[in-house]
Amino acid sequence: MSLETWNIDPVHSSIHFSIRHLVISKIHGKFTRWGGTIQFDEQRPAASKVDIAIEANSIDTNDPKRDAHLQSPDFFDSEKYPKITFTSNKVEPAGTNEYRVTGDLSMRGATHSVTFHVEHGGQVKDMWGNNRGGFSIKGVIDRRDYGMSFAGTTESGAAILGDKIDFAIDVEAIKAAAQSAT
């Protein structure tokens, strides 16, 4: 097998996240507009590469008022920083069909190296003849690393929001047509 390019199918993929709220529970959300490519070589994982771009203003937590606040300068500041991007720079095996993917996560004008856990779910040919691959990505980031320091406290002094954001990305990608060498 060689390096293959896979285009993320956003209709069959999702980005979900959660963050502690009032210390006692979690708020969940998702981004609805995003995409990217995965260049994957199962035999030589180090040659693989992941590029993802997310429209920050596509955040959806099932509450329009909260979503508007999350798009404000207190959080994503999506008018000034419309894109969240991830570009890998290292892929290494971490078990059978599992990988550690390290790269640069950029949002709100800040870029930090992060490592995510990726599981490759395999490949299948769909009913239209396309080759599809599945990937599940999990990770945790600290929102303060990206300038999201809004916190607030309750009357009892408990933090309104936690600092750690857990996320899961489920990707179904379509293999790009092979390019012929000329």
mmCIF file of C-alpha atoms in Angstrom:
data_model
loop_
_atom_site.group_PDB
_atom_site.id
_atom_site.type_symbol
_atom_site.label_atom_id
_atom_site.label_comp_id
_atom_site.label_asym_id
_atom_site.label_seq_id
_atom_site.Cartn_x
_atom_site.Cartn_y
_atom_site.Cartn_z
ATOM 1 C CA MET A 1 0.000 0.000 0.000
ATOM 2 C CA SER A 2 1.203 3.524 -0.675
ATOM 3 C CA LEU A 3 0.258 7.010 0.436
ATOM 4 C CA GLU A 4 -3.423 7.539 -0.380
ATOM 5 C CA THR A 5 -5.389 10.781 -0.170
ATOM 6 C CA TRP A 6 -8.803 10.686 1.494
ATOM 7 C CA ASN A 7 -11.249 13.629 1.428
ATOM 8 C CA ILE A 8 -13.361 14.006 4.549
ATOM 9 C CA ASP A 9 -17.068 13.543 3.816
ATOM 10 C CA PRO A 10 -18.689 16.096 6.167
ATOM 11 C CA VAL A 11 -22.160 14.599 5.640
ATOM 12 C CA HIS A 12 -21.004 11.332 7.205
ATOM 13 C CA SER A 13 -18.551 12.823 9.722
ATOM 14 C CA SER A 14 -18.871 14.825 12.934
ATOM 15 C CA ILE A 15 -16.952 16.883 15.479
ATOM 16 C CA HIS A 16 -18.329 16.788 19.014
ATOM 17 C CA PHE A 17 -16.936 18.311 22.197
ATOM 18 C CA SER A 18 -17.772 18.641 25.872
ATOM 19 C CA ILE A 19 -16.668 20.894 28.717
ATOM 20 C CA ARG A 20 -17.440 20.874 32.431
ATOM 21 C CA HIS A 21 -20.253 23.216 33.484
ATOM 22 C CA LEU A 22 -20.665 24.265 37.107
ATOM 23 C CA VAL A 23 -18.263 21.422 37.978
ATOM 24 C CA ILE A 24 -21.195 18.985 38.223
ATOM 25 C CA SER A 25 -22.056 18.262 34.594
ATOM 26 C CA LYS A 26 -20.904 18.655 31.000
ATOM 27 C CA ILE A 27 -22.152 20.826 28.161
ATOM 28 C CA HIS A 28 -21.936 19.208 24.725
ATOM 29 C CA GLY A 29 -21.609 20.823 21.330
ATOM 30 C CA LYS A 30 -20.487 20.320 17.763
ATOM 31 C CA PHE A 31 -19.211 22.170 14.710
ATOM 32 C CA THR A 32 -21.376 21.859 11.607
ATOM 33 C CA ARG A 33 -19.097 23.229 8.836
ATOM 34 C CA TRP A 34 -15.667 21.693 8.410
ATOM 35 C CA GLY A 35 -13.589 19.470 6.168
ATOM 36 C CA GLY A 36 -10.122 18.352 5.261
ATOM 37 C CA THR A 37 -7.928 15.617 3.907
ATOM 38 C CA ILE A 38 -6.088 12.626 5.274
ATOM 39 C CA GLN A 39 -3.065 11.260 3.470
ATOM 40 C CA PHE A 40 -2.675 7.762 4.842
ATOM 41 C CA ASP A 41 -0.120 5.006 4.361
ATOM 42 C CA GLU A 42 -0.907 1.986 6.539
ATOM 43 C CA GLN A 43 2.518 0.436 5.889
ATOM 44 C CA ARG A 44 4.453 3.662 6.542
ATOM 45 C CA PRO A 45 2.406 5.676 9.087
ATOM 46 C CA ALA A 46 5.170 8.290 9.410
ATOM 47 C CA ALA A 47 4.430 9.358 5.808
ATOM 48 C CA SER A 48 0.786 10.052 6.692
ATOM 49 C CA LYS A 49 -0.632 13.562 7.131
ATOM 50 C CA VAL A 50 -3.884 15.112 8.385
ATOM 51 C CA ASP A 51 -5.257 18.579 7.547
ATOM 52 C CA ILE A 52 -8.557 19.796 9.012
ATOM 53 C CA ALA A 53 -10.228 23.223 8.822
ATOM 54 C CA ILE A 54 -13.281 24.173 10.899
ATOM 55 C CA GLU A 55 -15.493 27.250 10.546
ATOM 56 C CA ALA A 56 -15.535 28.629 14.092
ATOM 57 C CA ASN A 57 -18.939 30.293 13.648
ATOM 58 C CA SER A 58 -20.536 26.899 12.922
ATOM 59 C CA ILE A 59 -20.517 26.019 16.631
ATOM 60 C CA ASP A 60 -23.798 24.488 17.816
ATOM 61 C CA THR A 61 -24.548 23.758 21.488
ATOM 62 C CA ASN A 62 -28.332 23.630 21.039
ATOM 63 C CA ASP A 63 -28.698 27.121 22.554
ATOM 64 C CA PRO A 64 -28.498 30.122 20.169
ATOM 65 C CA LYS A 65 -27.666 32.579 22.984
ATOM 66 C CA ARG A 66 -24.793 30.412 24.229
ATOM 67 C CA ASP A 67 -23.586 29.892 20.645
ATOM 68 C CA ALA A 68 -23.505 33.672 20.112
ATOM 69 C CA HIS A 69 -21.479 34.081 23.326
ATOM 70 C CA LEU A 70 -19.079 31.327 22.226
ATOM 71 C CA GLN A 71 -18.510 33.202 18.946
ATOM 72 C CA SER A 72 -17.693 36.409 20.861
ATOM 73 C CA PRO A 73 -14.206 37.613 21.906
ATOM 74 C CA ASP A 74 -14.722 35.835 25.265
ATOM 75 C CA PHE A 75 -14.229 32.530 23.450
ATOM 76 C CA PHE A 76 -13.642 31.788 19.743
ATOM 77 C CA ASP A 77 -13.816 35.415 18.518
ATOM 78 C CA SER A 78 -15.022 33.936 15.224
ATOM 79 C CA GLU A 79 -15.330 37.277 13.430
ATOM 80 C CA LYS A 80 -11.615 37.978 13.910
ATOM 81 C CA TYR A 81 -10.512 34.315 13.740
ATOM 82 C CA PRO A 82 -12.952 32.511 11.423
ATOM 83 C CA LYS A 83 -10.985 29.235 11.074
ATOM 84 C CA ILE A 84 -9.712 26.588 13.438
ATOM 85 C CA THR A 85 -7.068 24.420 11.781
ATOM 86 C CA PHE A 86 -5.099 21.286 12.544
ATOM 87 C CA THR A 87 -2.070 20.213 10.505
ATOM 88 C CA SER A 88 -0.222 17.082 11.536
ATOM 89 C CA ASN A 89 3.550 16.842 11.537
ATOM 90 C CA LYS A 90 4.009 13.370 13.072
ATOM 91 C CA VAL A 91 2.053 10.105 12.845
ATOM 92 C CA GLU A 92 3.188 7.033 14.763
ATOM 93 C CA PRO A 93 1.666 3.604 15.484
ATOM 94 C CA ALA A 94 0.038 3.129 18.897
ATOM 95 C CA GLY A 95 -1.365 -0.404 18.526
ATOM 96 C CA THR A 96 -3.323 -2.378 15.960
ATOM 97 C CA ASN A 97 -5.113 0.166 13.727
ATOM 98 C CA GLU A 98 -4.296 2.886 16.282
ATOM 99 C CA TYR A 99 -2.042 5.914 15.923
ATOM 100 C CA ARG A 100 -0.758 8.967 17.787
ATOM 101 C CA VAL A 101 -1.073 12.022 15.572
ATOM 102 C CA THR A 102 0.828 15.129 16.640
ATOM 103 C CA GLY A 103 0.447 18.475 14.945
ATOM 104 C CA ASP A 104 -0.310 22.154 15.191
ATOM 105 C CA LEU A 105 -3.767 23.212 16.371
ATOM 106 C CA SER A 106 -4.454 26.876 15.593
ATOM 107 C CA MET A 107 -7.347 28.975 16.856
ATOM 108 C CA ARG A 108 -7.792 32.535 18.040
ATOM 109 C CA GLY A 109 -4.357 33.459 16.670
ATOM 110 C CA ALA A 110 -2.538 30.894 18.844
ATOM 111 C CA THR A 111 -0.879 27.694 17.659
ATOM 112 C CA HIS A 112 0.146 24.826 19.934
ATOM 113 C CA SER A 113 1.412 21.322 19.350
ATOM 114 C CA VAL A 114 -1.134 18.696 20.421
ATOM 115 C CA THR A 115 -1.291 14.911 20.196
ATOM 116 C CA PHE A 116 -4.487 13.034 19.409
ATOM 117 C CA HIS A 117 -5.386 9.347 19.519
ATOM 118 C CA VAL A 118 -6.635 8.001 16.166
ATOM 119 C CA GLU A 119 -8.279 4.677 15.429
ATOM 120 C CA HIS A 120 -8.510 3.526 11.809
ATOM 121 C CA GLY A 121 -11.810 1.696 11.366
ATOM 122 C CA GLY A 122 -10.927 0.185 8.005
ATOM 123 C CA GLN A 123 -11.986 0.615 4.400
ATOM 124 C CA VAL A 124 -14.994 -0.441 2.343
ATOM 125 C CA LYS A 125 -16.354 0.117 -1.162
ATOM 126 C CA ASP A 126 -19.718 1.923 -1.077
ATOM 127 C CA MET A 127 -22.718 1.268 -3.332
ATOM 128 C CA TRP A 128 -21.486 3.895 -5.851
ATOM 129 C CA GLY A 129 -18.031 2.334 -6.195
ATOM 130 C CA ASN A 130 -16.178 4.813 -3.963
ATOM 131 C CA ASN A 131 -13.585 3.574 -1.496
ATOM 132 C CA ARG A 132 -14.412 4.905 1.986
ATOM 133 C CA GLY A 133 -12.248 4.873 5.087
ATOM 134 C CA GLY A 134 -13.194 5.454 8.697
ATOM 135 C CA PHE A 135 -11.183 7.207 11.403
ATOM 136 C CA SER A 136 -12.045 8.118 15.010
ATOM 137 C CA ILE A 137 -10.018 10.880 16.657
ATOM 138 C CA LYS A 138 -10.061 11.725 20.368
ATOM 139 C CA GLY A 139 -8.238 14.299 22.412
ATOM 140 C CA VAL A 140 -8.242 16.898 25.137
ATOM 141 C CA ILE A 141 -7.104 20.505 24.914
ATOM 142 C CA ASP A 142 -6.901 23.328 27.445
ATOM 143 C CA ARG A 143 -8.956 26.300 26.271
ATOM 144 C CA ARG A 144 -6.693 28.736 28.177
ATOM 145 C CA ASP A 145 -3.842 27.824 25.789
ATOM 146 C CA TYR A 146 -5.868 29.581 23.087
ATOM 147 C CA GLY A 147 -6.781 32.707 25.041
ATOM 148 C CA MET A 148 -10.210 31.507 26.152
ATOM 149 C CA SER A 149 -9.881 32.610 29.754
ATOM 150 C CA PHE A 150 -13.505 33.608 30.402
ATOM 151 C CA ALA A 151 -14.555 31.682 33.484
ATOM 152 C CA GLY A 152 -16.841 33.327 35.998
ATOM 153 C CA THR A 153 -17.953 31.756 39.259
ATOM 154 C CA THR A 154 -21.219 30.900 40.940
ATOM 155 C CA GLU A 155 -22.374 32.477 44.207
ATOM 156 C CA SER A 156 -20.710 29.588 46.050
ATOM 157 C CA GLY A 157 -17.411 30.223 44.220
ATOM 158 C CA ALA A 158 -17.565 27.214 41.868
ATOM 159 C CA ALA A 159 -16.186 27.744 38.374
ATOM 160 C CA ILE A 160 -18.848 28.098 35.704
ATOM 161 C CA LEU A 161 -16.666 26.372 33.084
ATOM 162 C CA GLY A 162 -13.846 23.886 33.218
ATOM 163 C CA ASP A 163 -10.620 24.460 31.347
ATOM 164 C CA LYS A 164 -10.306 21.104 29.576
ATOM 165 C CA ILE A 165 -12.255 20.451 26.390
ATOM 166 C CA ASP A 166 -12.786 16.792 25.452
ATOM 167 C CA PHE A 167 -13.536 16.152 21.817
ATOM 168 C CA ALA A 168 -14.249 13.336 19.422
ATOM 169 C CA ILE A 169 -14.109 13.477 15.640
ATOM 170 C CA ASP A 170 -15.663 10.661 13.651
ATOM 171 C CA VAL A 171 -14.503 10.742 10.054
ATOM 172 C CA GLU A 172 -15.761 8.941 7.002
ATOM 173 C CA ALA A 173 -13.530 9.848 4.084
ATOM 174 C CA ILE A 174 -13.640 9.118 0.372
ATOM 175 C CA LYS A 175 -10.469 8.013 -1.367
ATOM 176 C CA ALA A 176 -9.422 10.537 -3.996
ATOM 177 C CA ALA A 177 -8.927 9.304 -7.530
ATOM 178 C CA ALA A 178 -5.343 8.273 -8.226
ATOM 179 C CA GLN A 179 -3.320 10.834 -10.139
ATOM 180 C CA SER A 180 -1.414 9.448 -13.083
ATOM 181 C CA ALA A 181 2.242 10.456 -13.448
ATOM 182 C CA THR A 182 3.025 12.294 -16.661
#
